[in-house]
GROMACS .gro file of C-alpha atoms in nm:
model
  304
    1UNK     CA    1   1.578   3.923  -0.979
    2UNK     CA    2   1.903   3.687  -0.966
    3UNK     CA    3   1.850   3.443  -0.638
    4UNK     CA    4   2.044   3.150  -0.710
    5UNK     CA    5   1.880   2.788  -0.611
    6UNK     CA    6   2.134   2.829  -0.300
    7UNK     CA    7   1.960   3.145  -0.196
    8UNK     CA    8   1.678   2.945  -0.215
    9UNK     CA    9   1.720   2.631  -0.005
   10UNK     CA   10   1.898   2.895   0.300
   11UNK     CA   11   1.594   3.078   0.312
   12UNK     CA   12   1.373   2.782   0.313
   13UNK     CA   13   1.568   2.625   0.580
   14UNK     CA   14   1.561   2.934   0.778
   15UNK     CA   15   1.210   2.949   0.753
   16UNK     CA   16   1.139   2.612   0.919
   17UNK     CA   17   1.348   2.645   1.192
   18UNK     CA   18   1.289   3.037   1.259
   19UNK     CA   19   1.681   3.057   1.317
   20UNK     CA   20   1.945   3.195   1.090
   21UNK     CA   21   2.185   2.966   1.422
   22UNK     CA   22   1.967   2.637   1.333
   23UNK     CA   23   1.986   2.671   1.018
   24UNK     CA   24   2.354   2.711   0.985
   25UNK     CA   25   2.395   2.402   1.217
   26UNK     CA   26   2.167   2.157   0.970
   27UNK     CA   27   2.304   2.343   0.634
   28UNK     CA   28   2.661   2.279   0.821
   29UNK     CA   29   2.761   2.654   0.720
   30UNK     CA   30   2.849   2.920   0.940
   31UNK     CA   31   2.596   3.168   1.058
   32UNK     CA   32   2.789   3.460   0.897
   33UNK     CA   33   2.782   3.261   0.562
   34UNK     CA   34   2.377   3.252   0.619
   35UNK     CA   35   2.349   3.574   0.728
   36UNK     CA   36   2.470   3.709   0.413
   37UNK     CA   37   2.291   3.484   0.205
   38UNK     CA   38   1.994   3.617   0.382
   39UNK     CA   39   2.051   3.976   0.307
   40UNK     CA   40   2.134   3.906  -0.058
   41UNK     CA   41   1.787   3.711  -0.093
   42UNK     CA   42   1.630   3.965   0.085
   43UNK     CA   43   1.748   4.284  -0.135
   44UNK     CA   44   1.611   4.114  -0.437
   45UNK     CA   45   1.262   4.199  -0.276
   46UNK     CA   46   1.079   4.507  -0.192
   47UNK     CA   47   0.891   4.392   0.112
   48UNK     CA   48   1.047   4.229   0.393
   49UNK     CA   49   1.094   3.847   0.385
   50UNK     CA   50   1.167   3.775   0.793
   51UNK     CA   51   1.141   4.048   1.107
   52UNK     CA   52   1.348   4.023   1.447
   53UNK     CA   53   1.122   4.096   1.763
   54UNK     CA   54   1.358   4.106   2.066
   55UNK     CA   55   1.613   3.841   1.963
   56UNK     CA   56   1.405   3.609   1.787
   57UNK     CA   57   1.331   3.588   1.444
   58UNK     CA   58   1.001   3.586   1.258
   59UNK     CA   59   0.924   3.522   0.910
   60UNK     CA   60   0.618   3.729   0.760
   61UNK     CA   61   0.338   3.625   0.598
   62UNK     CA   62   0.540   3.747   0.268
   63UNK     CA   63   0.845   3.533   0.404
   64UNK     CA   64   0.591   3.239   0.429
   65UNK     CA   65   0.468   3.273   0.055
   66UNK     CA   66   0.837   3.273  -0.074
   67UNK     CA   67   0.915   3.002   0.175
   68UNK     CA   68   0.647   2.832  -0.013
   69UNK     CA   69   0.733   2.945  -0.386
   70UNK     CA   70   1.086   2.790  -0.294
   71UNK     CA   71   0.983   2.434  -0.187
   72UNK     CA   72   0.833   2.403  -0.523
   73UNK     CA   73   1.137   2.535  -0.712
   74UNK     CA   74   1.353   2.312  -0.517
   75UNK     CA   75   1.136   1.991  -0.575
   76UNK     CA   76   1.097   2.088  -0.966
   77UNK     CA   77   1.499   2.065  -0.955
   78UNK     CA   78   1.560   1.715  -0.783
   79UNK     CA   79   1.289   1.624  -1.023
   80UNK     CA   80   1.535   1.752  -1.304
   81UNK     CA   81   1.789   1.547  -1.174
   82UNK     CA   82   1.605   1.236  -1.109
   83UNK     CA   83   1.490   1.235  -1.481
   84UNK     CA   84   1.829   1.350  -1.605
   85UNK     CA   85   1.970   1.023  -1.383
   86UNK     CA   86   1.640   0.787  -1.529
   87UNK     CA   87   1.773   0.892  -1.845
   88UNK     CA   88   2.095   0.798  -1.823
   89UNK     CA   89   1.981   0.450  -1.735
   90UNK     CA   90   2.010   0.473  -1.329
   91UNK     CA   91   1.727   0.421  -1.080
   92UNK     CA   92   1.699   0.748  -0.951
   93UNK     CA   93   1.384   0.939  -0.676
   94UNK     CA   94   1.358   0.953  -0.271
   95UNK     CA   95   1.270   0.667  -0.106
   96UNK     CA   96   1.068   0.728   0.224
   97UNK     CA   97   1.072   0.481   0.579
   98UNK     CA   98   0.919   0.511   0.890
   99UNK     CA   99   1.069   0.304   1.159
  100UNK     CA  100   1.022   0.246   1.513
  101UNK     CA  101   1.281   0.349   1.736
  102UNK     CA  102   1.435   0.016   1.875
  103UNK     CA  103   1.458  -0.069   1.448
  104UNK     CA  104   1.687   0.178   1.413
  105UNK     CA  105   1.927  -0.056   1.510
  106UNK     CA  106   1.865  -0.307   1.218
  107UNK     CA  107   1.705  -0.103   0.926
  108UNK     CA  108   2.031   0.079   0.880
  109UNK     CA  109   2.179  -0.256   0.752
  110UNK     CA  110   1.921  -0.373   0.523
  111UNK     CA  111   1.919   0.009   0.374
  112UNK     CA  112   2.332   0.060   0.314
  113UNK     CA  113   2.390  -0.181  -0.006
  114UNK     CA  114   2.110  -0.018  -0.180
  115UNK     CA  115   2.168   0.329  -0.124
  116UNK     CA  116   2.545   0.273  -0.193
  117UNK     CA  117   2.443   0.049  -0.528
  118UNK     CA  118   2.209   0.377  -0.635
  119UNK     CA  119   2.344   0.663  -0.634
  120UNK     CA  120   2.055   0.836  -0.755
  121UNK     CA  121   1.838   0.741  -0.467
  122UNK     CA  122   1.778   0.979  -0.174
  123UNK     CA  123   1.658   0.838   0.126
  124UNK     CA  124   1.451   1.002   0.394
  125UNK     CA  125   1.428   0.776   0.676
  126UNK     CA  126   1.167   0.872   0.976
  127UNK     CA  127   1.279   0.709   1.352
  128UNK     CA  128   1.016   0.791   1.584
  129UNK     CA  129   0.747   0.582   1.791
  130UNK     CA  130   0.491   0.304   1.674
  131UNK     CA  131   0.231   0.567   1.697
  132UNK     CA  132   0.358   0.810   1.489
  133UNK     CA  133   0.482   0.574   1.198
  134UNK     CA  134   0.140   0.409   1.158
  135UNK     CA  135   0.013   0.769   1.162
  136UNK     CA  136   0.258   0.826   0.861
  137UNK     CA  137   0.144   0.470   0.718
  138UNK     CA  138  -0.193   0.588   0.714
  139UNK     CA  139  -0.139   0.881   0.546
  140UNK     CA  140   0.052   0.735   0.283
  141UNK     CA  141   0.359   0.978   0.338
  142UNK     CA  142   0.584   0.712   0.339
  143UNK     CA  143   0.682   0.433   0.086
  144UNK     CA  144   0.753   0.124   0.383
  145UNK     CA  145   0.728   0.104   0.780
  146UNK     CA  146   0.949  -0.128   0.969
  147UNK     CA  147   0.745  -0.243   1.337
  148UNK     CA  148   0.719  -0.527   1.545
  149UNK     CA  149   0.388  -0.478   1.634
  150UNK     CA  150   0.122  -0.504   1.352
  151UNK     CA  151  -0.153  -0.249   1.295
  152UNK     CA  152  -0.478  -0.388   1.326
  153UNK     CA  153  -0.692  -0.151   1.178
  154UNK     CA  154  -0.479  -0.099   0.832
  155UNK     CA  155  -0.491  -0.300   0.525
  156UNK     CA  156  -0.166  -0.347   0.437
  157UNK     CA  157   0.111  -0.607   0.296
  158UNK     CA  158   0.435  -0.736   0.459
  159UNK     CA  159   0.742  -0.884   0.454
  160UNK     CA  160   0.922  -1.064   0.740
  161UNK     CA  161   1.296  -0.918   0.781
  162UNK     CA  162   1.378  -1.123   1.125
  163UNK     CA  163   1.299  -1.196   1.479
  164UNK     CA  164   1.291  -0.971   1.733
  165UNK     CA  165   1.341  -1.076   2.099
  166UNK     CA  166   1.298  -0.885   2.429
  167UNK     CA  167   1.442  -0.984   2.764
  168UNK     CA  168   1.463  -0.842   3.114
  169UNK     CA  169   1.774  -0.646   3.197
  170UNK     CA  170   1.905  -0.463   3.459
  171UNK     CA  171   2.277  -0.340   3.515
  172UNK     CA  172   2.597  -0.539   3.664
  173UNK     CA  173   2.502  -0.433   4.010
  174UNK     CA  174   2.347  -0.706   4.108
  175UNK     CA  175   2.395  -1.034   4.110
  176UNK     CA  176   2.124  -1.255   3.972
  177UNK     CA  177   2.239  -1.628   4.053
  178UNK     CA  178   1.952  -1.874   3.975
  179UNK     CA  179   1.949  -1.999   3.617
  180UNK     CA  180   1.641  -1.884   3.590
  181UNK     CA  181   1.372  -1.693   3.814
  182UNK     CA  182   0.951  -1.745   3.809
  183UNK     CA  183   0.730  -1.436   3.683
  184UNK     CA  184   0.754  -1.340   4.107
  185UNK     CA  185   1.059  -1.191   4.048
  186UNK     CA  186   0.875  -0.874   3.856
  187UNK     CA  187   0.739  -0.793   4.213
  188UNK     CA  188   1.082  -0.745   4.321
  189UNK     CA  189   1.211  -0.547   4.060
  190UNK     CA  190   1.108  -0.153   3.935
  191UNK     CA  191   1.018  -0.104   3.605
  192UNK     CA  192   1.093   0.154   3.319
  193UNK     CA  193   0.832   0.174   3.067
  194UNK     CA  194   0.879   0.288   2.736
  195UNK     CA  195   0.616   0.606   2.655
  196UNK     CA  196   0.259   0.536   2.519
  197UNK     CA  197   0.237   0.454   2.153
  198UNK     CA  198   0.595   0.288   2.156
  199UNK     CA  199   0.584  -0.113   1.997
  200UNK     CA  200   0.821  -0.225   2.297
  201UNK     CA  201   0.549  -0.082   2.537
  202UNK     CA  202   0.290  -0.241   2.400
  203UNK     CA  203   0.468  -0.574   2.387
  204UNK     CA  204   0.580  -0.568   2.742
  205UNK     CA  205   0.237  -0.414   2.877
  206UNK     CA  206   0.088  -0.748   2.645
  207UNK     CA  207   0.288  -0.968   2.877
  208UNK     CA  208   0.275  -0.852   3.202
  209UNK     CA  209  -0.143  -0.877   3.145
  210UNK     CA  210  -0.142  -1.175   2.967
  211UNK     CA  211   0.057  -1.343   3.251
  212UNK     CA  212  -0.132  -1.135   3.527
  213UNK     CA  213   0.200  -0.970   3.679
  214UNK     CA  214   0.209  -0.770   3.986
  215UNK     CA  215   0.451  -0.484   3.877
  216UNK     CA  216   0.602  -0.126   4.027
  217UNK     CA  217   0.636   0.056   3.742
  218UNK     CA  218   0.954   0.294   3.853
  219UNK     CA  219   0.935   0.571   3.575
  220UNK     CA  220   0.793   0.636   3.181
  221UNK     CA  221   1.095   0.681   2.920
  222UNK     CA  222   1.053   0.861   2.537
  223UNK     CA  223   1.311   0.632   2.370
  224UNK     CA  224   1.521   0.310   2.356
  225UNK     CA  225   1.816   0.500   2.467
  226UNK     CA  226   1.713   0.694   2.733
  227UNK     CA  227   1.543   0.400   2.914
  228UNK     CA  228   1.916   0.186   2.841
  229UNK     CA  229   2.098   0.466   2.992
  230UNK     CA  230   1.857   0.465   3.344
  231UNK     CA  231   1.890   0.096   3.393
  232UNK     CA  232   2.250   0.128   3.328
  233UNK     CA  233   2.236   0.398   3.583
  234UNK     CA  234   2.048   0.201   3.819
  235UNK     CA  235   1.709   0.347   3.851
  236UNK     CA  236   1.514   0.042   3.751
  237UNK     CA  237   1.517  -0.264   3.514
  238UNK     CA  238   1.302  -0.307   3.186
  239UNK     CA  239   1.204  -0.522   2.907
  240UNK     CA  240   1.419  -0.429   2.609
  241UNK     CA  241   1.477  -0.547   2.249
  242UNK     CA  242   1.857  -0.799   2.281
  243UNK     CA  243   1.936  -0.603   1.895
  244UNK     CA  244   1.950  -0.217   2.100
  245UNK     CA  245   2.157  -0.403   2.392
  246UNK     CA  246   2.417  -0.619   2.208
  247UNK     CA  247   2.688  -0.363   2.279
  248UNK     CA  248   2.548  -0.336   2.682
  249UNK     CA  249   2.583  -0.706   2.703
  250UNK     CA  250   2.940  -0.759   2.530
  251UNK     CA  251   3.091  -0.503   2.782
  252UNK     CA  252   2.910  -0.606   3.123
  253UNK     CA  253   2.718  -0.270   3.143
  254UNK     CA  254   2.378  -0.434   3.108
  255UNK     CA  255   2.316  -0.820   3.177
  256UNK     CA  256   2.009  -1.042   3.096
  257UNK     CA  257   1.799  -1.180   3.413
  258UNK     CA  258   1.688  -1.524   3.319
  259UNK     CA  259   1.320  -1.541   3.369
  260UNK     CA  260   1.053  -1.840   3.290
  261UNK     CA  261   0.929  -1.702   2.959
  262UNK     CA  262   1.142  -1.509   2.787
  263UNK     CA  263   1.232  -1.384   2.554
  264UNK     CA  264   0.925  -1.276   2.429
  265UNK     CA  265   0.946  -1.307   2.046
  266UNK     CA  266   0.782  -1.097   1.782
  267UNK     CA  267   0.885  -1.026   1.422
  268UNK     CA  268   1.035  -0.746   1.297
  269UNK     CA  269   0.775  -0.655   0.940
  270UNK     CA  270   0.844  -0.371   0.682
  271UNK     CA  271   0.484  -0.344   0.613
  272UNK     CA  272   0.300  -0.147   0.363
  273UNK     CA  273  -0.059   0.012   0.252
  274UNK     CA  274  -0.312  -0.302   0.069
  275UNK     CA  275  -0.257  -0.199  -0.340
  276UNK     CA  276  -0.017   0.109  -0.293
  277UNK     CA  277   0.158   0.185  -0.643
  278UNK     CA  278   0.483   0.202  -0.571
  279UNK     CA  279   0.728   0.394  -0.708
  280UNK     CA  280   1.004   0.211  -0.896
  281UNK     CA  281   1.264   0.318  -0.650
  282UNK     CA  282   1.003   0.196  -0.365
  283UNK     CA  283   0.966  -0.102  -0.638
  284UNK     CA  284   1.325  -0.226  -0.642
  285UNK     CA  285   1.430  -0.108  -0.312
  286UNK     CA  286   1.152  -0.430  -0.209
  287UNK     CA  287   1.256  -0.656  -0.482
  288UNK     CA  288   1.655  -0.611  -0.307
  289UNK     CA  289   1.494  -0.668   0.044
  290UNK     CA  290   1.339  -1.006  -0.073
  291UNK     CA  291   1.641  -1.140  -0.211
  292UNK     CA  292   1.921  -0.993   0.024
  293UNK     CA  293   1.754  -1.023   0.344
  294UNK     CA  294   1.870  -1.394   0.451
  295UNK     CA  295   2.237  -1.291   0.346
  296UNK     CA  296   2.246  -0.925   0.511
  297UNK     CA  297   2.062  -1.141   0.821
  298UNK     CA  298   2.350  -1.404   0.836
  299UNK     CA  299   2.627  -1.161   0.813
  300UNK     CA  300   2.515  -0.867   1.004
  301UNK     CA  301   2.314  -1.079   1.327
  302UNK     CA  302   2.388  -1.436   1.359
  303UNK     CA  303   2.587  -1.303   1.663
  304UNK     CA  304   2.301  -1.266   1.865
   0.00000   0.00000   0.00000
C-alpha cells in the first residue's frame, strides 16, 4: 500500500461529513480533485471503504475503521511536528477555547498577537452557547472558556479580561425622546430572547425577575446575530451585549433606549477547571493574557 498522508486527511474528512461536496468545500479543493483522491485511496484496499445508496453517500463499517486508523496517523504527525518545532526552540501544540457566542466579538483580539508571535501554535477555537461550553469545560476538552456568566457548580479558576455591558435596543424606527424611561417601558415593547442555555439569556431573564417586569416576549433567537438582524428588521427589541452592536450603533441601524438601570454589567472571565495541568502552550498562552490584557483592552475597546 502507498496512501500518502493527503489520501489520508480527504478520506477522513469525507467520512465526517458523509459528502465527497462538503468535504471539498472545508478542504477548499474541488470535488473532482476529491473524487479522485477517493478512488486512489480506495484501490489500495480490497473491501470497499464508502457505498452510494440513491445519491447519498455512506461510509461502511470498514470505511469507519480506516476513518479511525487515519485520525491516529494524522495526530502522530502534528505530534512530529510539534516536537520537531519544541526542538528547534519554538512553543509549538493546539491550543483549545470555548467561547460564548456574543465573545466572539472580543476573544478574537486577545487571541491574534499570540497566534501570530507562535507560529507553531494551532488554535481550535469553539463559538457556541453558554450551555454547551461549560459542557466542554466539564469535560475537560478544552484548555480555557471565555463567559460572562459563571458556572456554579464547577471548580474552576479565572481571570477577568473586561466588562461586559448589555442595554436595550431597538432599530431607528422609532423615536425614543425621554432621556431616560422607568422599567414600564418593557410593557410596551416586544421582546427577542436569546435560546435557552445562552449567558445573554440568562442575564436578561436575571433582570427582568429580579426587577419583577411585566414582559411580551415577541420570539426565541439561536444566536447574537440572528436576534441583531430581527430588531434591525423590526420584529421586536432585546437586551444585547454594546461589544456585538458597536457597528449597529455607529451607523444608526440599531440605537440604545435609555432605561433606569442599565446597562446591566457583568464581566467577561476566561475561566478554567480547579488544578488542570496545563499544557505549556495553554501555559504561556495565560501568562500573555495576564500581561497584555490592559494594553490589547485600551487599544482595541476604549471606544465603547
Amino acid at each position: 500500500m502507498h496512501y500518502t498522508l493527503h489520501q489520508l486527511h480527504i478520506f477522513l474528512k469525507i467520512a465526517e461529513k458523509q459528502s465527497i461536496t462538503k468535504a471539498s468545500i472545508e478542504l477548499h479543493l474541488t470535488q473532482p480533485a476529491v473524487s479522485i483522491q477517493l478512488k486512489n485511496f480506495q484501490d489500495q484496499f480490497p473491501i470497499p471503504l464508502t457505498e452510494v445508496i440513491g445519491r447519498k453517500l455512506y461510509v461502511t463499517d470498514f470505511g469507519k475503521e480506516i476513518a479511525i486508523a487515519a485520525e491516529k496517523i494524522l495526530e502522530e504527525v502534528k505530534q512530529i511536528n510539534y516536537k520537531t518545532l519544541a526542538y528547534q526552540g519554538e512553543l509549538s501544540g493546539v491550543l483549545k477555547i470555548s467561547v460564548v457566542s456574543t465573545g466572539k466579538y472580543i476573544m478574537p483580539y486577545f487571541l491574534s498577537d499570540f497566534i501570530k508571535q507562535n507560529s507553531g501554535v494551532n488554535l481550535i477555537l469553539d463559538v457556541t452557547n453558554k450551555a454547551k461550553v461549560i459542557d466542554s469545560l466539564e469535560k475537560n476538552t478544552v484548555d480555557f472558556s471565555l463567559v460572562s456568566v459563571l458556572p456554579d457548580k464547577l471548580q474552576i479558576e479565572k481571570t477577568k479580561l473586561m466588562e461586559n455591558q448589555l442595554y436595550l435596543v431597538g432599530n431607528s424606527d422609532q423615536k425614543f425622546t425621554k432621556k431616560i424611561y422607568n422599567k414600564s417601558i418593557f410593557t410596551e415593547l416586544p421582546l427577542i430572547y436569546r435560546e435557552q442555555g445562552s449567558g445573554t439569556r440568562y442575564t436578561m431573564e436575571k433582570f427582568i425577575e429580579k426587577n419583577n417586569i411585566p414582559v411580551s416576549k415577541k420570539m426565541e433567537l439561536t444566536s447574537n446575530e440572528a436576534v441583531k438582524q430581527a430588531v434591525i428588521a423590526g420584529l421586536g427589541y432585546s437586551i444585547m451585549p454594546l461589544i456585538g452592536i458597536r457597528n449597529e450603533l455607529k451607523t444608526g441601524r440599531l440605537q440604545i433606549i435609555p432605561v433606569e438601570g442599565f446597562p446591566i454589567k457583568s464581566n467577561w472571565n476566561m475561566i478554567w477547571l480547579k488544578n488542570k495541568k496545563f499544557s505549556l502552550v495553554a501555559n504561556a498562552f495565560l501568562e500573555y493574557l495576564e500581561e497584555e490584557k490592559n494594553t490589547i483592552i485600551k487599544q482595541k475597546f476604549d471606544i465603547l
